[in-house]
Amino acid sequence: MSIEEPMRNTEQEIMPPSIAQINSPEGYNIYPYYPLGEGQIFEGFRQLADYIIAQKTVIIDGYVGVYWTRIVRSLEREFQRRGIRANVVEASSFLKQEKVIDALADEFLGEKDAVWGKKTSMELADFFDLDALRSSAILQDYELNLLVGCGASLSGWDAALAYVDLPKNELQHRMSAGAICNLGKSRPQDPAEMYKRFYFIDWVVLNAHKQALLPRVDIFIDAQWEEEINFAYGESIRKGLQKMSRSVFRARPWFAPGAWGGQWMKQRMPQLDQHEVNYAWSFELIVPENGLVFESAGLLLEVSFDLLMFQQSKNVLGRHAERFGAEFPIRFDFLDTFDGGNLSIQCHPSLDYIKTQFGEQITQDETYYILDCRDNAGVYLGFQEDIEAEKFRSVLEESNRDGVEVDIAKYVQLHKAKKHDLFLIPNRTIHSAGAENLVLEISATPYIFTFKMYDWLRLDLNGKPRPINIEHAFRNLDFSRKGEKVKQELISRPQVLFEKDGVTCYHLPTHKEHFYDVHRLDFSSQVEIKTEQVCHVLMLVEGEAVQVLTEDGTEMDFVYAETFVIPASAGSYKLINKSALQAKVIKAFLK
């Protein structure tokens, strides 16, 4: 059912299953959670077995990357202790032949060495011999019948439904260890190939399947731990999502090292594993790969952020829900280059290009907000006035071919960075974050479509060159973004919107191609804000801590650099400064 050893390839620890096992800091917390109420989360296979025995017939469906064999073995031990015979049917035994699935997948994966594929139009049912799966019998001479694995609910069994979820960061740690396979594969592949197939095929079909199942799931199971599980009743999770969609919440962030990564987060976030060489990214709010953690009586259970959008898109996005549907459109993440290196010289695709080539519906428009920096920090943005496209391409190709260093500043402008600057990076704009920055990317959600043109002749953390994508880049670069036009159009100039009662609200205008905008609220005491049916994504970018009070009575505290979300349906909320220092809060929202 799955390959299981070694389990993970990372220095970072798995989120503990209970609060009691967390070393809670005074500052930034990497394990935020949302209260579900007392007695709503349960632990262990013993209690899950009790539920299954009471139901007699159960489907256990779930996500790719789950260690299904471990789950089955653990449950079978519990049944044996009770002297109960169980008929366990594996959904994977009804998959089509691997070569048949590969042929279907190839259409969406492009060439073997291509970095990107195209989002699939397949459905989960396409992976299975449905007639055989639906003919799988419930055996009456067994006391229990279980159908287990991805796609199990396609059987049509009249049974209770459990769903096993797995956080995307843990899935990728297992992937990097060669411990799991793509859906329909019998062996792990190169991690880059596996990620491509996960992103463009497996996650697409399984997310659609999860969305369809959400209203009728009886039990949600969190299976990110090696020997443990936590679970909750489906109705409890659905009620929790509904409450969250009218309140305030914070997604669980996760962190990754990289070729250019820095030390800022490592030094200021004490819960992070200190054995990692660096931390390049924090997935603060990159919702296709974030989870939401619920808490009850000290127990923790994580579900994918997708569930909130599948069930409560209207509450979360308000008047923008019709446009974006179940896609959360704003991304917050950190790029840490303190004591690190420059990012690659890069650009992102136009809207038409990302739609036709990769199957995305919105493109990777970005901004760089400078949360912190050293005096020598800078941002590469826009071309020099005298740029010649063909000459620049020739220099890049020579560098890629022969390993020749490029004097990038001859072609690309380097702007001095200061705290609280906002650099605008609409699609097709050449850019890079220089060393000695802690960048808050305030961006549209797409996040993997980066066309690297020059990567400073360095290797990745595995000692291999990172892919260079000059061809893709030159199909998208806007060479009119050069000279003085860059300073006029791509560096935001803050404007005071209002000053009242010790509050100053600044507008940090974004580019006309950005579908989101940015305000900054500077205050010493408190400020009240109305959502006006628009979702707000916020972060304390200067100060120590703020308390958030929402219209429904929810109170939550957030410290410096923590990202939090106010759904559109929250109505109004207060931000209360919890320290003697002035608070500065960034607020991003859809136009």
XYZ file of C-alpha atoms in Angstrom:
591
model
C 0.000 0.000 0.000
C 2.960 2.311 0.552
C 6.707 2.346 1.024
C 7.604 3.180 4.586
C 11.345 3.482 5.349
C 12.962 5.882 5.978
C 9.994 7.946 7.042
C 11.149 11.558 6.617
C 14.062 13.511 5.173
C 14.324 16.655 7.305
C 15.898 17.965 10.480
C 12.580 19.557 11.444
C 10.289 17.931 13.960
C 6.731 16.814 13.326
C 4.104 18.961 14.995
C 3.407 17.342 18.397
C -0.044 15.755 18.794
C -0.727 17.680 21.996
C -0.033 21.111 23.456
C 1.709 19.507 26.427
C 4.559 18.451 24.107
C 5.102 21.939 22.667
C 7.741 24.268 24.020
C 5.662 27.442 23.751
C 7.700 30.589 23.125
C 6.956 34.133 24.144
C 7.473 35.208 20.538
C 6.596 33.732 17.148
C 4.682 30.444 17.438
C 5.086 27.859 14.678
C 2.113 25.816 15.985
C -0.921 28.139 16.047
C -4.265 26.493 16.705
C -7.978 27.281 16.786
C -10.138 26.097 19.721
C -12.719 23.476 18.800
C -14.306 23.134 22.240
C -13.885 20.527 24.955
C -14.095 16.831 24.143
C -14.029 17.211 20.362
C -10.685 15.540 19.500
C -9.787 11.932 20.329
C -6.448 10.128 20.294
C -5.104 6.750 19.356
C -6.059 3.642 17.436
C -7.857 2.139 20.423
C -10.544 4.818 20.351
C -10.725 4.703 16.560
C -11.159 0.933 16.715
C -14.013 1.393 19.197
C -15.756 3.643 16.679
C -15.212 1.196 13.809
C -16.479 -1.764 15.831
C -19.654 0.147 16.635
C -20.210 0.922 12.947
C -19.442 -2.599 11.606
C -18.750 -1.362 8.065
C -16.400 1.563 7.455
C -14.713 3.217 4.494
C -11.362 4.856 5.305
C -10.527 7.167 2.411
C -7.781 9.774 2.390
C -4.871 11.599 0.818
C -1.808 10.462 -1.053
C 1.301 9.937 1.085
C -0.558 8.388 4.016
C 1.097 5.295 5.516
C -1.896 3.083 4.904
C -0.125 -0.130 5.909
C 0.684 1.268 9.354
C -2.907 2.362 9.847
C -4.251 -1.064 8.878
C -1.733 -2.917 11.064
C -2.510 -0.721 14.062
C -6.247 -1.258 13.674
C -5.853 -5.006 13.139
C -3.910 -5.243 16.409
C -6.793 -3.547 18.195
C -9.329 -5.906 16.598
C -7.224 -8.955 17.515
C -7.042 -7.839 21.147
C -10.815 -7.929 21.167
C -11.021 -11.250 19.296
C -12.791 -9.622 16.345
C -12.336 -10.839 12.749
C -12.100 -8.014 10.216
C -12.266 -8.159 6.436
C -9.885 -5.426 5.245
C -10.007 -4.552 1.545
C -7.313 -2.320 0.053
C -8.559 0.243 -2.470
C -5.123 0.212 -4.124
C -5.786 -3.331 -5.371
C -8.389 -1.862 -7.745
C -6.082 0.694 -9.376
C -5.564 0.360 -13.094
C -2.227 -1.020 -14.228
C 0.640 1.372 -13.584
C 1.476 1.698 -17.276
C -2.130 2.665 -18.038
C -2.125 5.353 -15.344
C 1.281 6.600 -16.534
C -0.072 6.963 -20.065
C -2.968 9.074 -18.765
C -0.630 11.176 -16.632
C 1.961 11.796 -19.346
C -0.350 14.212 -21.147
C -0.109 16.603 -18.183
C 3.569 16.180 -17.258
C 5.288 17.394 -20.414
C 8.838 16.327 -21.170
C 10.655 14.292 -18.528
C 13.042 17.125 -17.663
C 10.398 19.879 -17.783
C 10.075 21.694 -14.469
C 6.319 22.197 -14.850
C 3.368 20.273 -16.155
C -0.223 21.352 -16.730
C -3.039 20.913 -14.231
C -4.905 17.767 -15.083
C -8.490 17.396 -16.233
C -8.509 13.834 -14.880
C -10.709 12.674 -12.028
C -9.816 10.223 -9.290
C -12.144 7.662 -10.847
C -9.866 7.571 -13.911
C -7.202 5.819 -11.805
C -9.435 2.866 -10.933
C -11.124 -0.151 -12.423
C -14.428 1.156 -11.140
C -16.454 -1.923 -12.007
C -14.139 -4.091 -9.935
C -14.020 -1.590 -7.068
C -17.792 -1.302 -6.967
C -18.084 -5.082 -7.025
C -15.957 -5.441 -3.905
C -18.159 -7.274 -1.457
C -19.057 -6.685 2.153
C -18.580 -10.162 3.653
C -21.320 -11.030 6.092
C -19.337 -13.762 7.867
C -16.908 -11.130 9.178
C -17.777 -8.966 12.157
C -16.145 -5.929 10.548
C -15.644 -4.812 6.962
C -13.170 -2.062 6.081
C -12.297 -0.618 2.683
C -9.092 1.384 3.054
C -7.035 3.766 0.895
C -7.180 6.681 -1.543
C -10.423 6.509 -3.480
C -12.064 3.910 -1.232
C -15.357 5.812 -1.178
C -15.675 5.368 -4.958
C -16.799 1.832 -4.102
C -20.269 3.021 -3.251
C -20.328 0.965 -0.053
C -23.138 1.885 2.323
C -20.846 2.577 5.248
C -19.543 5.141 7.698
C -16.851 7.324 6.128
C -13.518 8.237 7.696
C -11.029 10.500 5.921
C -7.271 10.479 6.612
C -5.526 13.781 5.903
C -1.801 14.521 5.675
C -0.167 17.979 5.786
C 1.679 18.976 2.615
C 4.938 19.652 4.445
C 4.951 16.137 5.891
C 4.030 14.695 2.507
C 7.081 16.406 1.023
C 9.400 15.272 3.833
C 8.254 11.698 3.108
C 8.659 12.296 -0.624
C 12.231 13.538 -0.162
C 13.036 10.401 1.831
C 11.757 8.152 -0.955
C 9.220 6.806 1.516
C 6.042 7.311 -0.536
C 4.870 7.095 -4.135
C 2.659 9.105 -6.413
C -0.896 7.881 -6.821
C -0.830 4.770 -8.993
C 2.952 4.328 -8.836
C 4.665 1.340 -7.248
C 8.044 2.946 -6.565
C 9.262 6.422 -5.603
C 10.868 8.563 -8.288
C 13.214 11.549 -8.265
C 11.724 14.076 -5.793
C 11.414 16.827 -8.439
C 9.489 14.478 -10.741
C 7.313 13.331 -7.860
C 6.512 16.898 -6.817
C 5.540 17.781 -10.382
C 3.147 14.853 -10.534
C 1.779 15.623 -7.069
C 1.149 19.280 -7.931
C -0.305 18.895 -11.412
C -2.154 15.581 -11.053
C -2.458 13.890 -7.661
C -3.336 16.963 -5.615
C -5.794 18.153 -8.264
C -7.827 14.946 -8.376
C -7.610 14.283 -4.638
C -8.611 17.828 -3.705
C -11.698 17.555 -5.921
C -12.469 14.207 -4.312
C -11.985 15.657 -0.819
C -14.297 18.563 -1.645
C -17.020 16.163 -2.755
C -16.661 14.070 0.407
C -16.454 16.930 2.919
C -20.201 17.246 3.718
C -20.531 13.546 4.553
C -17.273 12.608 6.277
C -18.059 11.038 9.662
C -14.493 11.030 11.033
C -11.449 13.162 10.142
C -8.104 11.555 11.003
C -4.766 13.370 11.254
C -2.061 10.826 10.352
C 1.105 12.923 10.222
C 2.732 11.056 13.132
C 4.609 7.780 12.882
C 2.737 5.753 15.497
C -0.113 8.000 16.621
C -3.311 9.488 15.271
C -5.772 12.093 16.452
C -9.300 12.254 15.086
C -12.539 14.188 15.353
C -16.109 13.759 14.227
C -16.892 15.320 10.880
C -19.649 17.474 12.311
C -17.232 18.968 14.852
C -14.766 19.899 12.111
C -17.478 21.369 9.890
C -18.781 23.477 12.783
C -15.229 24.562 13.574
C -14.672 25.638 9.975
C -17.935 27.581 10.012
C -16.961 29.406 13.211
C -13.466 30.091 11.886
C -14.939 31.605 8.713
C -16.602 34.371 10.771
C -13.760 34.990 13.185
C -9.966 35.345 13.026
C -7.469 32.570 12.415
C -3.879 31.803 11.573
C -2.724 29.029 9.262
C 0.051 26.742 10.429
C 3.274 27.967 8.782
C 6.057 25.699 7.636
C 9.657 26.321 6.701
C 12.201 25.140 4.150
C 15.943 25.616 3.613
C 17.334 26.753 0.273
C 20.434 27.590 -1.737
C 20.255 31.293 -0.821
C 18.613 30.890 2.594
C 19.436 32.989 5.634
C 19.576 33.027 9.417
C 16.980 35.661 10.447
C 14.142 33.203 11.069
C 16.424 30.627 12.645
C 17.652 33.176 15.176
C 14.272 34.753 15.962
C 11.944 31.737 15.926
C 13.218 29.495 18.737
C 10.882 26.585 17.961
C 12.603 26.040 14.603
C 15.101 23.213 14.476
C 18.553 24.731 14.824
C 20.263 21.911 12.908
C 18.962 23.074 9.512
C 21.685 24.844 7.538
C 19.354 27.800 6.949
C 15.731 28.723 6.356
C 14.986 30.282 2.991
C 11.181 30.230 3.003
C 8.386 30.417 5.503
C 5.077 29.258 4.050
C 3.148 31.744 6.164
C 0.037 31.612 4.025
C 0.560 29.653 0.823
C -2.751 27.938 1.209
C -2.366 25.050 -1.275
C 0.329 23.793 1.118
C -0.836 25.104 4.525
C -2.884 23.435 7.205
C -5.276 24.628 9.903
C -4.824 23.192 13.382
C -7.748 22.613 15.733
C -7.362 22.117 19.502
C -9.549 20.406 22.070
C -8.548 19.568 25.658
C -4.916 19.976 24.677
C -5.071 17.613 21.688
C -4.228 18.932 18.217
C -5.617 17.942 14.829
C -4.544 19.429 11.509
C -6.665 19.613 8.372
C -5.767 21.135 5.034
C -6.641 24.802 4.465
C -8.605 23.600 1.443
C -11.412 22.388 3.696
C -12.174 25.909 4.865
C -12.414 27.158 1.289
C -14.425 24.160 0.085
C -17.036 24.729 2.786
C -16.904 28.452 3.546
C -15.586 30.303 0.489
C -18.416 32.832 0.623
C -17.802 33.641 4.283
C -14.046 33.907 3.796
C -13.936 35.899 0.546
C -17.240 37.758 0.729
C -17.923 39.733 -2.428
C -14.906 38.157 -4.157
C -16.087 34.567 -3.672
C -17.781 34.374 -7.052
C -14.551 35.347 -8.810
C -12.139 33.074 -6.941
C -14.368 30.215 -5.800
C -12.499 27.808 -3.522
C -9.092 29.337 -4.308
C -7.723 31.637 -1.620
C -6.056 34.310 -3.775
C -3.529 36.065 -1.473
C -0.164 34.650 -0.431
C 2.103 35.737 2.448
C 5.555 34.176 2.774
C 9.008 35.088 4.026
C 12.211 35.095 1.983
C 15.182 35.109 4.354
C 18.524 36.183 2.882
C 20.163 37.442 6.121
C 23.717 36.046 5.981
C 22.525 34.249 2.861
C 22.637 35.000 -0.848
C 20.724 36.696 -3.641
C 17.672 34.989 -5.080
C 17.962 34.029 -8.730
C 17.346 36.677 -11.388
C 13.825 35.727 -12.404
C 10.383 36.614 -13.716
C 6.889 35.139 -13.616
C 4.454 34.312 -16.437
C 1.734 36.486 -17.903
C -1.861 35.565 -17.109
C -2.442 34.136 -20.576
C 0.792 32.139 -20.445
C 0.130 30.566 -17.055
C -3.386 29.620 -18.174
C -2.436 28.069 -21.504
C 0.856 26.459 -20.468
C 0.182 25.345 -16.902
C -3.587 25.392 -16.352
C -3.626 27.993 -13.561
C -6.417 30.572 -13.363
C -4.481 33.457 -11.765
C -0.853 34.379 -12.229
C 2.087 35.004 -9.943
C 1.928 38.770 -9.380
C 4.113 39.647 -6.400
C 5.344 42.400 -4.117
C 8.332 42.508 -1.768
C 7.642 44.181 1.587
C 10.899 44.711 3.476
C 10.184 43.546 7.013
C 13.831 43.849 8.018
C 17.181 44.407 6.323
C 20.776 45.408 6.831
C 22.203 48.680 5.550
C 23.712 47.030 2.461
C 20.517 45.255 1.396
C 18.987 45.762 -2.021
C 16.357 44.534 -4.464
C 16.958 43.873 -8.152
C 13.989 45.227 -10.089
C 13.480 46.316 -13.697
C 15.934 46.759 -16.548
C 18.557 49.401 -17.087
C 17.526 52.067 -19.605
C 19.927 50.787 -22.286
C 18.881 47.133 -22.092
C 19.155 45.160 -25.338
C 17.042 42.025 -25.184
C 19.051 39.877 -27.581
C 22.390 40.833 -26.050
C 21.065 40.094 -22.562
C 19.774 36.710 -23.705
C 23.093 35.872 -25.321
C 24.967 36.685 -22.101
C 22.589 34.541 -20.050
C 22.844 31.587 -22.423
C 26.639 31.799 -22.439
C 26.639 31.823 -18.646
C 24.345 28.819 -18.470
C 26.335 26.915 -21.079
C 29.901 27.760 -20.048
C 29.615 28.765 -16.389
C 30.535 32.396 -17.051
C 29.749 34.933 -14.332
C 27.368 37.745 -15.345
C 27.605 41.349 -14.157
C 23.856 41.525 -13.563
C 23.887 45.201 -12.534
C 24.795 46.098 -16.138
C 21.361 44.872 -17.190
C 19.106 44.936 -14.107
C 18.610 47.826 -11.684
C 19.636 47.360 -8.045
C 17.608 49.474 -5.599
C 18.589 50.116 -1.989
C 16.156 48.441 0.411
C 14.863 50.000 3.619
C 12.491 48.671 6.269
C 8.833 49.010 5.231
C 9.605 49.621 1.535
C 7.208 47.923 -0.885
C 8.561 46.837 -4.279
C 5.978 45.967 -6.935
C 6.549 42.929 -9.131
C 3.704 42.451 -11.612
C 4.046 39.417 -13.851
C 6.738 39.606 -16.582
C 8.954 41.889 -14.435
C 12.609 40.954 -13.963
C 13.543 40.894 -10.276
C 15.405 39.313 -7.374
C 15.743 39.881 -3.645
C 19.322 40.642 -2.702
C 21.177 39.331 0.317
C 20.602 40.724 3.837
C 16.816 41.046 3.546
C 13.873 39.547 5.354
C 11.230 39.927 2.661
C 7.523 39.520 3.256
C 6.120 38.509 -0.100
C 2.568 39.836 -0.434
C 1.475 38.125 -3.588
C -1.123 36.255 -5.564
C -1.308 32.614 -4.520
C 0.564 30.846 -7.396
C 4.054 30.168 -6.105
C 6.039 27.664 -8.210
C 6.126 29.422 -11.582
C 9.491 31.145 -11.337
C 11.520 31.415 -14.530
C 15.146 31.604 -13.426
C 17.545 33.276 -15.847
C 20.670 33.501 -13.711
C 21.435 31.800 -10.403
C 24.885 33.158 -9.603
C 26.590 29.896 -10.731
C 25.757 28.214 -7.424
C 24.498 24.739 -6.583
C 21.452 23.758 -4.565
C 21.681 22.119 -1.146
C 22.094 18.719 -2.830
C 25.075 19.923 -4.847
C 23.192 20.163 -8.135
C 22.522 23.206 -10.368
C 19.008 24.590 -10.095
C 17.007 24.613 -13.354
C 17.474 27.683 -15.566
C 14.463 28.642 -17.728
C 15.674 31.273 -20.200
C 13.255 30.193 -22.933
C 10.171 30.545 -20.726
C 11.466 33.830 -19.326
C 12.014 35.485 -22.695
C 8.507 34.566 -23.793
C 7.268 36.679 -20.878
C 9.718 39.467 -20.007
C 8.432 43.028 -20.355
C 11.411 45.043 -21.595
C 9.469 48.304 -21.302
C 9.925 48.120 -17.513
C 13.250 49.915 -17.527
C 14.981 53.167 -16.590
C 13.063 55.809 -14.640
C 9.770 54.048 -15.323
C 10.797 51.421 -12.787
C 11.108 53.928 -9.932
C 7.871 55.630 -10.951
C 5.728 52.505 -11.363
C 7.335 49.644 -9.428
C 8.313 51.220 -6.100
C 5.254 52.008 -4.007
C 4.983 55.527 -2.595
C 3.008 55.522 0.673
C 0.110 57.958 0.924
C -1.686 58.939 4.142
C -5.339 57.911 3.920
C -6.343 59.268 7.311
C -5.017 60.295 10.711
C -7.393 60.042 13.655
C -7.230 59.258 17.379
C -3.584 58.237 17.286
C -4.010 56.083 14.180
C -2.337 56.764 10.843
C -3.471 54.670 7.892
C -1.113 54.558 4.914
C -2.025 53.360 1.455
C 0.877 51.492 -0.166
C -0.401 51.476 -3.749
C 0.136 48.313 -5.764
C 0.467 48.055 -9.540
C -2.578 48.270 -11.788
C -2.076 44.584 -12.678
C -2.253 43.500 -9.026
C -5.752 42.413 -7.958
C -4.892 43.120 -4.317
C -3.937 46.269 -2.428
C -2.011 47.076 0.751
C -2.608 49.391 3.723
C -0.434 49.898 6.789
C -1.949 50.911 10.119
C 0.350 52.682 12.592
C -1.146 53.079 16.080
C -0.237 53.304 19.743
C -3.510 52.202 21.335
C -6.145 50.559 19.148
C -7.975 50.757 15.846
C -11.337 49.424 14.679
C -11.715 48.177 11.103
C -14.729 47.102 9.052
C -14.283 44.320 6.510
C -16.995 45.614 4.153
C -17.347 42.036 2.850
C -13.655 41.805 1.918
C -11.145 39.353 3.399
C -8.118 40.902 5.141
C -4.691 39.285 5.563
C -2.599 40.990 8.241
C 0.768 40.946 9.958
C 2.337 42.947 12.758
C 5.434 44.322 10.994
C 6.663 46.515 13.850
C 5.946 46.317 17.568
C 5.604 43.397 19.944
C 2.038 42.078 19.989
C -1.553 42.927 19.129
C -4.834 41.523 20.345
C -7.608 40.955 17.818
C -11.249 41.237 18.903
C -13.806 40.174 16.309
C -17.493 40.957 16.145
C -18.425 37.438 17.291
C -16.461 37.882 20.531
C -13.331 35.958 19.570
C -10.094 37.198 21.151
C -6.667 36.195 19.846
C -3.173 37.581 20.350
C -0.553 37.752 17.604
C 3.083 38.744 17.911
C 5.568 40.348 15.549
C 5.809 38.626 12.140
C 2.803 36.317 12.620
C 0.283 36.243 9.750
C -3.440 36.193 10.520
C -6.640 36.295 8.479
C -9.899 38.155 9.058
C -12.633 36.624 6.862
C -14.990 38.945 5.022
C -17.961 37.784 7.103
C -16.273 38.782 10.380
C -17.903 42.176 9.867
C -15.600 44.285 11.999
C -12.673 43.830 14.340
C -10.401 45.730 16.717
C -6.619 45.671 16.819
C -5.327 46.496 20.305
C -1.657 47.248 20.826
C -0.309 45.069 23.664
C 2.970 46.903 24.248
C 4.362 50.379 24.840
C 5.939 50.364 21.385
C 4.029 51.699 18.399
C 2.333 48.951 16.407
C 2.524 48.796 12.623
C 0.207 46.322 10.934
C 0.168 45.471 7.235
C -3.257 44.718 5.773
C -3.573 43.140 2.332
C -6.959 42.792 0.674
C -8.605 42.255 -2.696
C -9.405 45.328 -4.753
